[in-house]
mmCIF file of C-alpha atoms in Angstrom:
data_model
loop_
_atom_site.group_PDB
_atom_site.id
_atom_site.type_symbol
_atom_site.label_atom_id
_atom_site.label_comp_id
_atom_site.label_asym_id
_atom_site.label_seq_id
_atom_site.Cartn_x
_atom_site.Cartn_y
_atom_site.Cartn_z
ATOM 1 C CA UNK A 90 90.660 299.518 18.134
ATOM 2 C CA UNK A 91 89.136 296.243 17.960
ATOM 3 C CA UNK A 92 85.659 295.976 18.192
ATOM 4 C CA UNK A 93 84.752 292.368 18.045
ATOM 5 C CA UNK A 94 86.568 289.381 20.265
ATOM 6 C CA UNK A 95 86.709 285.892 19.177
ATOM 7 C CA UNK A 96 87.289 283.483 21.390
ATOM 8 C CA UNK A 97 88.994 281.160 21.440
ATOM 9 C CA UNK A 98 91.692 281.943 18.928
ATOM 10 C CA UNK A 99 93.088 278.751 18.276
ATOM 11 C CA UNK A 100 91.133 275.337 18.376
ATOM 12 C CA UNK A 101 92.090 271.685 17.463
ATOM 13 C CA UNK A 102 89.543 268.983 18.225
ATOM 14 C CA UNK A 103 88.527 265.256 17.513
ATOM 15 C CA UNK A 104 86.006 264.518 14.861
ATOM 16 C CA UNK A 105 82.216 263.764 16.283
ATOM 17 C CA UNK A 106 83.092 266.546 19.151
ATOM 18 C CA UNK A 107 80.919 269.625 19.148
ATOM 19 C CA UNK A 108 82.863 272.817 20.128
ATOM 20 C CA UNK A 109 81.168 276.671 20.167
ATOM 21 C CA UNK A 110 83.429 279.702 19.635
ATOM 22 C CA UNK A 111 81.952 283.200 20.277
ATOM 23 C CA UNK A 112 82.382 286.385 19.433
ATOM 24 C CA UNK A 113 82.159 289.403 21.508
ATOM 25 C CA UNK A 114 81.825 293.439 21.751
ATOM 26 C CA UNK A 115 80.698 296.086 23.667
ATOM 27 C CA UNK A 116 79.032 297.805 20.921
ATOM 28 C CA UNK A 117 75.460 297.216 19.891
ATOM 29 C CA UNK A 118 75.036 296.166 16.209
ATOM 30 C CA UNK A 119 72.431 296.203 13.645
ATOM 31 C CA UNK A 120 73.781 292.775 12.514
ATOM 32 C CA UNK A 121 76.416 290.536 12.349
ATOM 33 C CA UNK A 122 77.933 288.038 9.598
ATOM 34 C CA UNK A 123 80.166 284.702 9.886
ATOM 35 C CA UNK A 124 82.387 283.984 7.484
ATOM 36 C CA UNK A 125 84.675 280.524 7.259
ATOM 37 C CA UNK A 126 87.593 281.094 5.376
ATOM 38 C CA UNK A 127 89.643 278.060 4.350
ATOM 39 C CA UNK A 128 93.320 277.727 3.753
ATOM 40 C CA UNK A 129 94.690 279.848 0.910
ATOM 41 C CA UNK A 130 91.378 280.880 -0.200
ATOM 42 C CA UNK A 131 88.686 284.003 0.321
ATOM 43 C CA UNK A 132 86.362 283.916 3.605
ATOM 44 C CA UNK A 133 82.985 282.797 2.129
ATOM 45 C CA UNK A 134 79.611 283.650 4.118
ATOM 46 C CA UNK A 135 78.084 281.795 5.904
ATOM 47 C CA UNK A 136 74.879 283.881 7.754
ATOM 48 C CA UNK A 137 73.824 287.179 8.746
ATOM 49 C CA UNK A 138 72.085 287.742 12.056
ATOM 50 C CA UNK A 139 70.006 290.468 12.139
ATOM 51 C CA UNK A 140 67.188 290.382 15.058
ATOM 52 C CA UNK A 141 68.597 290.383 18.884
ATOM 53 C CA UNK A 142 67.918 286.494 20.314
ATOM 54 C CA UNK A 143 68.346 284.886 16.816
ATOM 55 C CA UNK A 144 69.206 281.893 15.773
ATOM 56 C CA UNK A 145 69.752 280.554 12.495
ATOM 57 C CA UNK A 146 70.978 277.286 11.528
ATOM 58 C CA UNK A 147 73.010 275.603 8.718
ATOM 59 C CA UNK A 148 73.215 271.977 8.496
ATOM 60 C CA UNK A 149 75.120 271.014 11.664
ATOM 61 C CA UNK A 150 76.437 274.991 12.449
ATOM 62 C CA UNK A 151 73.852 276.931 14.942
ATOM 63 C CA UNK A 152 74.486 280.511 15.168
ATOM 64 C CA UNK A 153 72.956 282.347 17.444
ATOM 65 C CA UNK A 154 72.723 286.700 18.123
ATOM 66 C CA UNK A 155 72.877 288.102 21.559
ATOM 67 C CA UNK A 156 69.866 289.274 23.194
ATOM 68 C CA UNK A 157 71.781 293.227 23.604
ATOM 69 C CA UNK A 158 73.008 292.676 19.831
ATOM 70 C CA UNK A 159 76.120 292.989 21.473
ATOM 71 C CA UNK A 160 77.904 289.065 20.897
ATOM 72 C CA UNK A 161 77.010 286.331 18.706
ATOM 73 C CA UNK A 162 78.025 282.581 19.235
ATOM 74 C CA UNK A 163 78.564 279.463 16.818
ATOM 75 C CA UNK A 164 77.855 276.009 17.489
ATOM 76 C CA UNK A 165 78.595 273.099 15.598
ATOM 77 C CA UNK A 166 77.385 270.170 15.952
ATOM 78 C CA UNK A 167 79.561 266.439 15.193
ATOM 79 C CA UNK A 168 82.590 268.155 13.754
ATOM 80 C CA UNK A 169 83.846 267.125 10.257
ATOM 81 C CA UNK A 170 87.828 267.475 8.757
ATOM 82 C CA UNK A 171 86.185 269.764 6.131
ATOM 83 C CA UNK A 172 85.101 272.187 9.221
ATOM 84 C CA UNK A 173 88.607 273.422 9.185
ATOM 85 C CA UNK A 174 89.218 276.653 8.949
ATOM 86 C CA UNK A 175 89.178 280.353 10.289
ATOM 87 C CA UNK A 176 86.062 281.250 11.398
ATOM 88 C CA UNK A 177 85.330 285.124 10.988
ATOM 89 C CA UNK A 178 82.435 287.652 12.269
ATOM 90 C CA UNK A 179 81.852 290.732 11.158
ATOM 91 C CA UNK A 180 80.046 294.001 11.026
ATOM 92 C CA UNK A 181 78.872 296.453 8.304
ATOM 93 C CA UNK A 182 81.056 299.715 8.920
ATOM 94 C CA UNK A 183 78.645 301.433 6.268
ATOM 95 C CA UNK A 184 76.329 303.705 5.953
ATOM 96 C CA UNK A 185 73.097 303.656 4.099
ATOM 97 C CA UNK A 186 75.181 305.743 1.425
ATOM 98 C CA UNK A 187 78.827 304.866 2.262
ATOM 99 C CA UNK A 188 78.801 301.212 1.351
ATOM 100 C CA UNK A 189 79.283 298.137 3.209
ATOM 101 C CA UNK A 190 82.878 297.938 3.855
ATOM 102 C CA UNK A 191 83.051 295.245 7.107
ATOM 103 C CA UNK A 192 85.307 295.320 9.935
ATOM 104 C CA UNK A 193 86.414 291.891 11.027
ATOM 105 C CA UNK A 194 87.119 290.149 14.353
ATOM 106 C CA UNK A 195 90.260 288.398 15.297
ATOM 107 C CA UNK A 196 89.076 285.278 14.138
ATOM 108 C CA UNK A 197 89.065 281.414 15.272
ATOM 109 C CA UNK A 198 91.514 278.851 13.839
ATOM 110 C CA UNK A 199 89.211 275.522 14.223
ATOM 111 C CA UNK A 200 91.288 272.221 13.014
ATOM 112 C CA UNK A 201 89.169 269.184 13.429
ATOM 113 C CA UNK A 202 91.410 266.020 13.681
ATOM 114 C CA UNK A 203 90.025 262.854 11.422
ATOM 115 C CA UNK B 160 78.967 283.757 -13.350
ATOM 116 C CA UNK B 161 82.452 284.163 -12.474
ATOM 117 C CA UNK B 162 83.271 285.658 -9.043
ATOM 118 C CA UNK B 163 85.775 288.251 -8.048
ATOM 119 C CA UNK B 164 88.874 287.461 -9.682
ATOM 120 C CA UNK B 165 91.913 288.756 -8.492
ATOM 121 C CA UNK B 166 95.836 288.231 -9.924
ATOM 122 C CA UNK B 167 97.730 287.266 -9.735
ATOM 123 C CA UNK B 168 97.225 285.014 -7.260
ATOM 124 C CA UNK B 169 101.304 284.969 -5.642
ATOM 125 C CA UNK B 170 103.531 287.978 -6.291
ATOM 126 C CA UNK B 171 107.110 288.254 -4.736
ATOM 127 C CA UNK B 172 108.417 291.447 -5.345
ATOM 128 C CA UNK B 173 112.178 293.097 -3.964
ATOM 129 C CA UNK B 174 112.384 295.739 -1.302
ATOM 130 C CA UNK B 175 111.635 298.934 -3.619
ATOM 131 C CA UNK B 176 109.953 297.084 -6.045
ATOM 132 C CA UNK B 177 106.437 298.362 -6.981
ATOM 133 C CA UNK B 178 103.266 295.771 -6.792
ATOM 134 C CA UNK B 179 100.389 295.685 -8.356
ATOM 135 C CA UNK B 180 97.663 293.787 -7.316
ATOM 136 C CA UNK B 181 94.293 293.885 -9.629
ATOM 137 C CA UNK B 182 91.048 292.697 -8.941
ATOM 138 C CA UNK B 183 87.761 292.412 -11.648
ATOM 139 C CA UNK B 184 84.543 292.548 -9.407
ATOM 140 C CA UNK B 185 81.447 290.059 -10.496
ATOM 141 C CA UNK B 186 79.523 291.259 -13.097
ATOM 142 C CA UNK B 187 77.446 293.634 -12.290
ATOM 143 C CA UNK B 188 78.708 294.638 -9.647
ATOM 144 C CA UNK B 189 80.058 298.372 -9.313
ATOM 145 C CA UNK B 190 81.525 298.537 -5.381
ATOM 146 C CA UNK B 191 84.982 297.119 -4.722
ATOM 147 C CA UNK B 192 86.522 296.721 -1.489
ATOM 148 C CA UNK B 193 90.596 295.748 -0.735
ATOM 149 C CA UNK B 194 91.230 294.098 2.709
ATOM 150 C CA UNK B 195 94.528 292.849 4.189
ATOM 151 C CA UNK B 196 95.083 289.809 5.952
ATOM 152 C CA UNK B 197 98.125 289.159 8.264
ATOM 153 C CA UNK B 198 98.856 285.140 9.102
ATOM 154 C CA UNK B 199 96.285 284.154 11.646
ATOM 155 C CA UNK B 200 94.380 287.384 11.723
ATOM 156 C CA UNK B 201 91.033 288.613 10.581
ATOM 157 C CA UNK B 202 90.910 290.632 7.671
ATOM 158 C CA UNK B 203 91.643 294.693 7.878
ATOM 159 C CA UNK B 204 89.368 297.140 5.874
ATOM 160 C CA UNK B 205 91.689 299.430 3.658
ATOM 161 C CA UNK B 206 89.709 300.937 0.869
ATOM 162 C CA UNK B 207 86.457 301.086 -0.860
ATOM 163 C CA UNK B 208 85.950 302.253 -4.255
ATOM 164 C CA UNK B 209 82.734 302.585 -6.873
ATOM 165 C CA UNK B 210 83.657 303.289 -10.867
ATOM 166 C CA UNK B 211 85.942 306.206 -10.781
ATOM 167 C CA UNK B 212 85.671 307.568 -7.087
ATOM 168 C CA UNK B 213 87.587 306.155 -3.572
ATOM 169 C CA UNK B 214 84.263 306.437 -1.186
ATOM 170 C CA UNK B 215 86.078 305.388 2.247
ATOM 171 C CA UNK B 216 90.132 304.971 2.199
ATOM 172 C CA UNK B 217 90.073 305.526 5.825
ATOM 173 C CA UNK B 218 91.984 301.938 6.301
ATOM 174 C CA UNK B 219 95.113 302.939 3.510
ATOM 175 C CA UNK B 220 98.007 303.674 5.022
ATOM 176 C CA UNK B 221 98.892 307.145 4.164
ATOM 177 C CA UNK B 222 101.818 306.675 2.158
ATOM 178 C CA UNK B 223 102.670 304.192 -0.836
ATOM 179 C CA UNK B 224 99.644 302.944 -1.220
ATOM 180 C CA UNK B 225 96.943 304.020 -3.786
ATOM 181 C CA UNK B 226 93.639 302.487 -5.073
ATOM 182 C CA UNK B 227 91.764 303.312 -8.187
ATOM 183 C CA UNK B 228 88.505 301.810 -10.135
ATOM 184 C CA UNK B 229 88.107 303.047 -13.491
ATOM 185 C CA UNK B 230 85.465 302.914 -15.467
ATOM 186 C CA UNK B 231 86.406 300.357 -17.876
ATOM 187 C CA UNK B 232 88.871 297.629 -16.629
ATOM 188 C CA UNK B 233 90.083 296.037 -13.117
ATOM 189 C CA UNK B 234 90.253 298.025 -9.740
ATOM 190 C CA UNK B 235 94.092 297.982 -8.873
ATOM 191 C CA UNK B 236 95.769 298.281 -5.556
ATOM 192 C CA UNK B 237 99.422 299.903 -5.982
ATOM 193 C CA UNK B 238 101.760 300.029 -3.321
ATOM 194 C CA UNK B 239 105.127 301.695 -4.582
ATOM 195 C CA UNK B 240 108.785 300.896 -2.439
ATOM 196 C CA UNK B 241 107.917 297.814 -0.708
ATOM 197 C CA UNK B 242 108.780 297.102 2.294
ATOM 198 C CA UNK B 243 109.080 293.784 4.272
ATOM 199 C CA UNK B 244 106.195 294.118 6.394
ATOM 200 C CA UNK B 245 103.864 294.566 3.334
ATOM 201 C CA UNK B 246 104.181 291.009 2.781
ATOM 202 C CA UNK B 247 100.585 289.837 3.611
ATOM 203 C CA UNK B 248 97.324 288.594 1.405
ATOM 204 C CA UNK B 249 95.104 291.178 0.177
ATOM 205 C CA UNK B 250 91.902 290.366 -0.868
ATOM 206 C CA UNK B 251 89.281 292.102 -2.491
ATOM 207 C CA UNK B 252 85.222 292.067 -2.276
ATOM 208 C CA UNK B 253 82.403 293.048 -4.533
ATOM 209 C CA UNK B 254 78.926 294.035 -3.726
ATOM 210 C CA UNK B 255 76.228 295.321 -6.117
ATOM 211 C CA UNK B 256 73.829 297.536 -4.273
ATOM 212 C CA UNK B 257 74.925 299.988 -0.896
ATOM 213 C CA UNK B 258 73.999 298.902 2.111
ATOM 214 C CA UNK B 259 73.396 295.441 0.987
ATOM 215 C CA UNK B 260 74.809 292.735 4.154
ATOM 216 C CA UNK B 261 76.609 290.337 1.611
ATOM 217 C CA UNK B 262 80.018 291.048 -0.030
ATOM 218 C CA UNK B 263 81.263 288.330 -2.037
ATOM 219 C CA UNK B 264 85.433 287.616 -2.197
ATOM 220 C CA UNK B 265 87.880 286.752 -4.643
ATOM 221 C CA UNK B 266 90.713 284.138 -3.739
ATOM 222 C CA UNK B 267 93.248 286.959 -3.118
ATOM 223 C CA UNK B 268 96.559 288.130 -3.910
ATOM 224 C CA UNK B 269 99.487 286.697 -1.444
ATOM 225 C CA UNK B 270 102.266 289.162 -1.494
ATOM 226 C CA UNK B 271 105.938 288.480 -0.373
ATOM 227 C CA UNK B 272 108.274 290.999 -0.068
ATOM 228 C CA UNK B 273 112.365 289.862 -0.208
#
């Protein structure tokens, strides 16, 4: 079963255009991570949300956590080529004593044209 | 500080054929996690591991494939008689304290299967 939706899958856009992909659930979470991972490599983080109505921001990428805890959304702002990549969230499946192992969503291919 | 290493980095093995895929956490580090990763997909939790004991293995596929962490040298991920649709990248992630929200990841291992 997959827990968390991202939408959409696939994305190809100009560079300068702002896009926003999002990622969904029904399930409450304590917090939620994005990760970009680029071609041939490992996904790198990029935040952790952690309160409900957050928003944290990283140069031009605004990511914001649901008010429920339930979805969390990406912005970015005047996309750049080296934007490209697959754009992951995530949840700790863990326990306080069984780790941090993290479940991934679906994931967003973003390719930003120069 | 290095980061996760993993190797080798491309391994084509024959149907049958045994792989081995090995991964040396970041130092100081003493939880391992393997994930697989289909073409376009998110990333799949398989296994996670401290020195000497599988915690969660609740994402391994029952038969073929085994993990281990011992307590000196590289965590390994084994899968014995490969088959076709084992060809994927598996990637591996480190994390020094339970519970903590930040897992970092090695560059992965892509496996093809002819």
């Amino acid at each position: 079963t997959q827990l968390l939706e991202q939408s959409p899958q696939f994305l190809s856009i100009q560079e300068g255009e702002n896009l926003t992909v999002y990622c969904n659930s029904s399930s409450v979470f304590s917090s939620l991570q994005w990760y970009r991972q680029e071609p041939g490599e490992g996904p790198v983080l990029l935040v952790t949300v952690v309160t409900g109505g957050e928003v944290k921001k990283l140069k031009r990428l605004t990511f914001q956590f649901g008010d429920a805890r339930k979805d969390s959304s990406l912005h970015i702002t005047a996309a750049q080529p080296g934007d490209t990549g697959l754009y992951l969230c995530a949840y700790s499946g863990g326990m306080v004593n069984t780790g941090n192992q993290f479940y991934f969503g679906t994931g967003t291919s973003l390719t930003v044209i120069p | 500080n290095a980061g996760v290493m993993q190797n080798p980095r491309h391994l084509v093995r024959r149907r049958g054929q045994e792989a081995r895929l090995r991964c040396s956490p970041m130092k100081g580090h003493s939880h391992v996690y393997w994930y697989r990763q289909l073409p376009e997909e998110g990333l799949k939790f398989m296994v996670y591991l401290q020195k000497e004991n599988i915690i969660d293995e609740s994402g391994m596929p029952k038969e073929r494939f085994s993990a281990e962490f011992p307590k000196e040298g590289p965590s390994i991920l084994r899968i014995q008689q490969v088959v076709r649709g084992d060809s994927a990248a598996y990637f591996c992630a480190s994390s020094s304290l339970v519970g903590s929200t930040e897992a970092f990841f090695g560059q992965g291992t892509r496996l093809t299967v002819v």
